[in-house]
Short mmCIF file of N, CA and C in Angstrom, two decimals:
data_model
loop_
_atom_site.label_atom_id
_atom_site.label_comp_id
_atom_site.label_asym_id
_atom_site.label_seq_id
_atom_site.Cartn_x
_atom_site.Cartn_y
_atom_site.Cartn_z
N MET A 11 6.43 -15.04 39.93
CA MET A 11 6.02 -14.64 38.59
C MET A 11 4.87 -15.50 38.10
N SER A 12 4.90 -16.80 38.44
CA SER A 12 3.84 -17.69 37.99
C SER A 12 2.51 -17.35 38.65
N ASP A 13 2.53 -16.61 39.77
CA ASP A 13 1.29 -16.18 40.43
C ASP A 13 0.60 -15.07 39.64
N ILE A 14 1.36 -14.33 38.86
CA ILE A 14 0.81 -13.20 38.11
C ILE A 14 0.17 -13.67 36.80
N LEU A 15 0.83 -14.53 36.09
CA LEU A 15 0.34 -15.01 34.81
C LEU A 15 -0.63 -16.16 35.00
N PRO A 16 -1.72 -16.20 34.21
CA PRO A 16 -2.65 -17.32 34.32
C PRO A 16 -1.98 -18.61 33.83
N SER A 17 -2.37 -19.72 34.44
CA SER A 17 -1.79 -21.01 34.04
C SER A 17 -2.57 -21.66 32.91
N ASN A 18 -3.77 -21.20 32.65
CA ASN A 18 -4.60 -21.75 31.59
C ASN A 18 -4.06 -21.28 30.23
N PRO A 19 -3.75 -22.20 29.30
CA PRO A 19 -3.20 -21.79 28.01
C PRO A 19 -4.15 -20.90 27.21
N ILE A 20 -5.44 -21.11 27.35
CA ILE A 20 -6.40 -20.27 26.63
C ILE A 20 -6.37 -18.85 27.17
N ALA A 21 -6.24 -18.72 28.47
CA ALA A 21 -6.16 -17.39 29.08
C ALA A 21 -4.88 -16.68 28.66
N VAL A 22 -3.78 -17.42 28.59
CA VAL A 22 -2.51 -16.84 28.14
C VAL A 22 -2.64 -16.36 26.69
N ALA A 23 -3.25 -17.18 25.85
CA ALA A 23 -3.43 -16.81 24.45
C ALA A 23 -4.34 -15.59 24.33
N ALA A 24 -5.40 -15.55 25.13
CA ALA A 24 -6.31 -14.40 25.11
C ALA A 24 -5.59 -13.14 25.56
N LEU A 25 -4.81 -13.24 26.61
CA LEU A 25 -4.05 -12.09 27.11
C LEU A 25 -3.05 -11.60 26.06
N ALA A 26 -2.36 -12.53 25.42
CA ALA A 26 -1.41 -12.16 24.36
C ALA A 26 -2.13 -11.51 23.19
N SER A 27 -3.30 -12.01 22.83
CA SER A 27 -4.08 -11.44 21.73
C SER A 27 -4.52 -10.02 22.05
N VAL A 28 -5.02 -9.82 23.26
CA VAL A 28 -5.46 -8.48 23.67
C VAL A 28 -4.28 -7.52 23.68
N ALA A 29 -3.14 -7.96 24.18
CA ALA A 29 -1.95 -7.11 24.20
C ALA A 29 -1.50 -6.76 22.78
N THR A 30 -1.49 -7.74 21.90
CA THR A 30 -1.10 -7.49 20.50
C THR A 30 -2.07 -6.53 19.83
N PHE A 31 -3.36 -6.77 20.02
CA PHE A 31 -4.38 -5.89 19.44
C PHE A 31 -4.21 -4.47 19.97
N GLY A 32 -3.96 -4.33 21.26
CA GLY A 32 -3.76 -3.01 21.85
C GLY A 32 -2.55 -2.29 21.28
N LEU A 33 -1.45 -2.99 21.14
CA LEU A 33 -0.24 -2.37 20.57
C LEU A 33 -0.45 -1.97 19.12
N LEU A 34 -1.12 -2.82 18.35
CA LEU A 34 -1.42 -2.48 16.95
C LEU A 34 -2.35 -1.27 16.88
N ALA A 35 -3.33 -1.20 17.77
CA ALA A 35 -4.25 -0.06 17.79
C ALA A 35 -3.53 1.24 18.12
N ILE A 36 -2.52 1.16 18.97
CA ILE A 36 -1.73 2.35 19.28
C ILE A 36 -0.92 2.78 18.07
N LYS A 37 -0.29 1.83 17.40
CA LYS A 37 0.53 2.17 16.23
C LYS A 37 -0.31 2.65 15.06
N TYR A 38 -1.43 1.99 14.78
CA TYR A 38 -2.30 2.33 13.65
C TYR A 38 -3.56 3.00 14.18
N ASN A 39 -3.38 4.13 14.86
CA ASN A 39 -4.49 4.75 15.58
C ASN A 39 -5.52 5.46 14.70
N ASN A 40 -5.21 5.76 13.46
CA ASN A 40 -6.19 6.44 12.61
C ASN A 40 -6.19 5.90 11.18
N ARG A 41 -5.66 4.72 11.01
CA ARG A 41 -5.57 4.16 9.66
C ARG A 41 -5.66 2.64 9.73
N ALA A 42 -5.83 2.04 8.57
CA ALA A 42 -5.93 0.59 8.51
C ALA A 42 -4.62 -0.06 8.93
N ALA A 43 -4.73 -1.23 9.51
CA ALA A 43 -3.54 -1.94 9.97
C ALA A 43 -2.58 -2.20 8.82
N PHE A 44 -1.31 -2.05 9.12
CA PHE A 44 -0.21 -2.34 8.20
C PHE A 44 -0.15 -1.41 6.99
N THR A 45 -0.71 -0.21 7.12
CA THR A 45 -0.55 0.80 6.07
C THR A 45 0.38 1.89 6.61
N ALA A 46 1.14 2.47 5.71
CA ALA A 46 2.11 3.49 6.11
C ALA A 46 1.40 4.81 6.41
N ARG A 47 1.97 5.55 7.34
CA ARG A 47 1.47 6.89 7.63
C ARG A 47 2.00 7.85 6.56
N ARG A 48 1.14 8.74 6.10
CA ARG A 48 1.54 9.75 5.13
C ARG A 48 1.50 11.11 5.82
N ASP A 49 2.65 11.62 6.21
CA ASP A 49 2.69 12.92 6.86
C ASP A 49 2.66 14.07 5.87
N ASP A 50 2.82 13.77 4.58
CA ASP A 50 2.84 14.82 3.57
C ASP A 50 1.45 15.19 3.07
N LEU A 51 0.41 14.44 3.47
CA LEU A 51 -0.96 14.71 3.04
C LEU A 51 -1.91 14.65 4.23
N PRO A 52 -2.97 15.46 4.21
CA PRO A 52 -4.00 15.29 5.23
C PRO A 52 -4.60 13.89 5.08
N THR A 53 -4.94 13.29 6.21
CA THR A 53 -5.45 11.92 6.22
C THR A 53 -6.92 11.91 6.62
N LEU A 54 -7.73 11.20 5.84
CA LEU A 54 -9.13 11.02 6.22
C LEU A 54 -9.17 10.36 7.59
N PRO A 55 -9.93 10.90 8.54
CA PRO A 55 -9.93 10.34 9.89
C PRO A 55 -10.56 8.95 9.92
N GLY A 56 -9.91 8.04 10.61
CA GLY A 56 -10.41 6.69 10.70
C GLY A 56 -10.31 6.16 12.12
N VAL A 57 -10.67 4.92 12.28
CA VAL A 57 -10.58 4.28 13.60
C VAL A 57 -9.39 3.34 13.60
N PRO A 58 -8.84 3.06 14.79
CA PRO A 58 -7.66 2.20 14.85
C PRO A 58 -7.88 0.86 14.14
N LEU A 59 -6.89 0.48 13.36
CA LEU A 59 -6.80 -0.79 12.64
C LEU A 59 -7.74 -0.90 11.44
N PHE A 60 -8.86 -0.21 11.45
CA PHE A 60 -9.84 -0.34 10.37
C PHE A 60 -9.82 0.85 9.41
N GLY A 61 -9.17 1.94 9.78
CA GLY A 61 -9.13 3.12 8.93
C GLY A 61 -10.52 3.69 8.72
N ILE A 62 -10.85 4.02 7.48
CA ILE A 62 -12.16 4.62 7.20
C ILE A 62 -13.18 3.58 6.72
N LEU A 63 -12.91 2.31 6.96
CA LEU A 63 -13.81 1.25 6.51
C LEU A 63 -15.25 1.48 6.97
N PHE A 64 -15.46 1.77 8.24
CA PHE A 64 -16.81 1.95 8.76
C PHE A 64 -17.45 3.21 8.19
N ALA A 65 -16.67 4.26 8.00
CA ALA A 65 -17.20 5.48 7.38
C ALA A 65 -17.61 5.22 5.93
N GLN A 66 -16.81 4.41 5.22
CA GLN A 66 -17.18 4.06 3.84
C GLN A 66 -18.48 3.28 3.81
N ILE A 67 -18.65 2.35 4.73
CA ILE A 67 -19.88 1.56 4.78
C ILE A 67 -21.06 2.46 5.13
N ALA A 68 -20.90 3.31 6.13
CA ALA A 68 -21.98 4.20 6.56
C ALA A 68 -22.36 5.20 5.47
N ASN A 69 -21.41 5.58 4.64
CA ASN A 69 -21.65 6.58 3.59
C ASN A 69 -21.63 5.99 2.20
N LYS A 70 -21.90 4.70 2.07
CA LYS A 70 -21.76 4.03 0.77
C LYS A 70 -22.64 4.65 -0.31
N ASP A 71 -23.77 5.21 0.05
CA ASP A 71 -24.65 5.81 -0.94
C ASP A 71 -24.30 7.27 -1.23
N ARG A 72 -23.36 7.82 -0.48
CA ARG A 72 -22.97 9.21 -0.67
C ARG A 72 -21.47 9.39 -0.46
N ILE A 73 -20.69 8.42 -0.93
CA ILE A 73 -19.25 8.41 -0.66
C ILE A 73 -18.55 9.66 -1.23
N LEU A 74 -18.98 10.11 -2.38
CA LEU A 74 -18.33 11.30 -2.96
C LEU A 74 -18.65 12.54 -2.14
N ASP A 75 -19.87 12.65 -1.63
CA ASP A 75 -20.21 13.77 -0.75
C ASP A 75 -19.40 13.71 0.54
N TYR A 76 -19.23 12.51 1.08
CA TYR A 76 -18.44 12.31 2.30
C TYR A 76 -17.01 12.81 2.08
N ILE A 77 -16.41 12.43 0.97
CA ILE A 77 -15.04 12.85 0.68
C ILE A 77 -14.98 14.37 0.46
N LEU A 78 -15.96 14.92 -0.26
CA LEU A 78 -16.00 16.36 -0.50
C LEU A 78 -16.11 17.13 0.82
N GLU A 79 -16.90 16.63 1.77
CA GLU A 79 -17.00 17.26 3.08
C GLU A 79 -15.64 17.35 3.75
N HIS A 80 -14.83 16.32 3.59
CA HIS A 80 -13.50 16.34 4.21
C HIS A 80 -12.53 17.24 3.45
N PHE A 81 -12.68 17.35 2.14
CA PHE A 81 -11.87 18.35 1.41
C PHE A 81 -12.15 19.73 1.99
N ASN A 82 -13.43 20.05 2.19
CA ASN A 82 -13.80 21.35 2.73
C ASN A 82 -13.34 21.50 4.19
N LYS A 83 -13.46 20.46 4.97
CA LYS A 83 -13.08 20.50 6.37
C LYS A 83 -11.58 20.76 6.53
N PHE A 84 -10.76 20.11 5.71
CA PHE A 84 -9.31 20.25 5.81
C PHE A 84 -8.74 21.37 4.95
N HIS A 85 -9.59 22.03 4.16
CA HIS A 85 -9.14 23.10 3.26
C HIS A 85 -7.99 22.62 2.40
N THR A 86 -8.18 21.48 1.77
CA THR A 86 -7.14 20.90 0.93
C THR A 86 -7.76 20.38 -0.35
N MET A 87 -6.91 20.04 -1.30
CA MET A 87 -7.40 19.49 -2.57
C MET A 87 -6.89 18.07 -2.81
N THR A 88 -6.09 17.57 -1.89
CA THR A 88 -5.58 16.20 -2.00
C THR A 88 -5.50 15.60 -0.61
N MET A 89 -6.00 14.36 -0.47
CA MET A 89 -6.01 13.67 0.83
C MET A 89 -5.62 12.22 0.65
N TYR A 90 -5.26 11.62 1.77
CA TYR A 90 -4.87 10.21 1.84
C TYR A 90 -5.85 9.47 2.73
N GLY A 91 -6.11 8.22 2.40
CA GLY A 91 -6.97 7.41 3.25
C GLY A 91 -6.61 5.94 3.14
N SER A 92 -7.07 5.18 4.12
CA SER A 92 -6.88 3.74 4.08
C SER A 92 -8.07 3.08 4.77
N ALA A 93 -8.42 1.91 4.27
CA ALA A 93 -9.50 1.12 4.85
C ALA A 93 -9.06 -0.34 4.85
N LEU A 94 -9.35 -1.03 5.93
CA LEU A 94 -8.96 -2.43 6.05
C LEU A 94 -9.54 -3.23 4.89
N GLY A 95 -8.68 -3.99 4.23
CA GLY A 95 -9.11 -4.81 3.11
C GLY A 95 -8.98 -4.15 1.75
N PHE A 96 -8.58 -2.88 1.73
CA PHE A 96 -8.41 -2.14 0.48
C PHE A 96 -7.02 -1.52 0.46
N PRO A 97 -6.48 -1.29 -0.73
CA PRO A 97 -5.18 -0.62 -0.77
C PRO A 97 -5.31 0.83 -0.32
N PRO A 98 -4.27 1.41 0.26
CA PRO A 98 -4.31 2.84 0.61
C PRO A 98 -4.54 3.66 -0.67
N PHE A 99 -5.13 4.83 -0.51
CA PHE A 99 -5.47 5.62 -1.69
C PHE A 99 -5.25 7.10 -1.44
N VAL A 100 -5.06 7.82 -2.53
CA VAL A 100 -4.97 9.27 -2.52
C VAL A 100 -6.12 9.78 -3.37
N VAL A 101 -6.89 10.72 -2.84
CA VAL A 101 -7.97 11.34 -3.61
C VAL A 101 -7.61 12.80 -3.82
N THR A 102 -7.93 13.31 -4.99
CA THR A 102 -7.57 14.69 -5.31
C THR A 102 -8.64 15.35 -6.15
N ILE A 103 -8.77 16.65 -5.95
CA ILE A 103 -9.60 17.48 -6.82
C ILE A 103 -8.76 18.65 -7.35
N SER A 104 -7.46 18.55 -7.17
CA SER A 104 -6.55 19.58 -7.66
C SER A 104 -6.49 19.52 -9.18
N PRO A 105 -6.79 20.60 -9.87
CA PRO A 105 -6.75 20.58 -11.33
C PRO A 105 -5.40 20.13 -11.89
N GLU A 106 -4.31 20.54 -11.24
CA GLU A 106 -2.99 20.15 -11.72
C GLU A 106 -2.79 18.64 -11.58
N ASN A 107 -3.21 18.07 -10.45
CA ASN A 107 -3.08 16.63 -10.24
C ASN A 107 -3.97 15.84 -11.18
N VAL A 108 -5.20 16.32 -11.37
CA VAL A 108 -6.13 15.62 -12.27
C VAL A 108 -5.60 15.64 -13.69
N GLU A 109 -5.06 16.76 -14.13
CA GLU A 109 -4.48 16.83 -15.47
C GLU A 109 -3.30 15.87 -15.60
N HIS A 110 -2.46 15.82 -14.58
CA HIS A 110 -1.32 14.91 -14.61
C HIS A 110 -1.77 13.46 -14.72
N ILE A 111 -2.78 13.09 -13.93
CA ILE A 111 -3.25 11.69 -13.90
C ILE A 111 -3.99 11.33 -15.19
N LEU A 112 -4.87 12.20 -15.66
CA LEU A 112 -5.73 11.85 -16.79
C LEU A 112 -5.17 12.21 -18.16
N LYS A 113 -4.24 13.13 -18.22
CA LYS A 113 -3.75 13.58 -19.52
C LYS A 113 -2.25 13.31 -19.71
N ASN A 114 -1.44 13.82 -18.82
CA ASN A 114 0.01 13.78 -19.03
C ASN A 114 0.64 12.43 -18.69
N ASN A 115 0.06 11.67 -17.77
CA ASN A 115 0.70 10.44 -17.32
C ASN A 115 -0.33 9.34 -17.07
N PHE A 116 -1.32 9.25 -17.93
CA PHE A 116 -2.47 8.36 -17.76
C PHE A 116 -2.07 6.91 -17.56
N SER A 117 -1.13 6.42 -18.31
CA SER A 117 -0.79 4.99 -18.28
C SER A 117 -0.12 4.55 -16.97
N ASN A 118 0.37 5.48 -16.17
CA ASN A 118 1.04 5.12 -14.92
C ASN A 118 0.10 4.95 -13.74
N TYR A 119 -1.20 5.15 -13.93
CA TYR A 119 -2.15 5.07 -12.83
C TYR A 119 -3.16 3.97 -13.09
N VAL A 120 -3.35 3.11 -12.09
CA VAL A 120 -4.27 1.98 -12.22
C VAL A 120 -5.70 2.48 -12.10
N LYS A 121 -6.52 2.11 -13.06
CA LYS A 121 -7.94 2.42 -13.04
C LYS A 121 -8.67 1.17 -13.50
N GLY A 122 -8.66 0.14 -12.68
CA GLY A 122 -9.19 -1.16 -13.04
C GLY A 122 -10.69 -1.29 -12.86
N ALA A 123 -11.17 -2.51 -13.03
CA ALA A 123 -12.60 -2.81 -12.96
C ALA A 123 -13.18 -2.45 -11.60
N PHE A 124 -12.44 -2.69 -10.53
CA PHE A 124 -12.94 -2.37 -9.19
C PHE A 124 -13.18 -0.86 -9.07
N PHE A 125 -12.23 -0.06 -9.54
CA PHE A 125 -12.36 1.40 -9.50
C PHE A 125 -13.59 1.83 -10.26
N VAL A 126 -13.78 1.29 -11.45
CA VAL A 126 -14.93 1.64 -12.28
C VAL A 126 -16.23 1.24 -11.59
N TYR A 127 -16.27 0.04 -11.01
CA TYR A 127 -17.48 -0.43 -10.33
C TYR A 127 -17.82 0.46 -9.14
N VAL A 128 -16.83 0.78 -8.32
CA VAL A 128 -17.08 1.58 -7.12
C VAL A 128 -17.58 2.98 -7.49
N HIS A 129 -17.01 3.56 -8.52
CA HIS A 129 -17.34 4.94 -8.85
C HIS A 129 -18.48 5.09 -9.85
N HIS A 130 -18.85 4.03 -10.54
CA HIS A 130 -19.91 4.14 -11.54
C HIS A 130 -21.02 3.12 -11.36
N GLY A 131 -20.90 2.27 -10.35
CA GLY A 131 -21.97 1.30 -10.06
C GLY A 131 -21.96 0.22 -11.03
#
């Protein structure tokens, strides 16, 4: 058995890191690491462990158009997404959902400074 495993501690650590990264990439294959899968909503396509982080960066000047393209692609009015370093989110253009969030139950939804900055510059 000792012939199979490297004896160098750095090589062992590197091998363990690669194995861990690989297993995490298999588990989180289209979303940010350590975010839950939402089977009840279409999910914005992402890359393993990073979610849609790179797509957000690539489309930073047209993020709303990017999201609208996916609404049209999935023929849906509500989607789920996650990006590494950000909380998971649900985006919607459903009139019923928008009314619920903005009129009927406004105080239950967080709309902080970060949200305002991202969406209004």
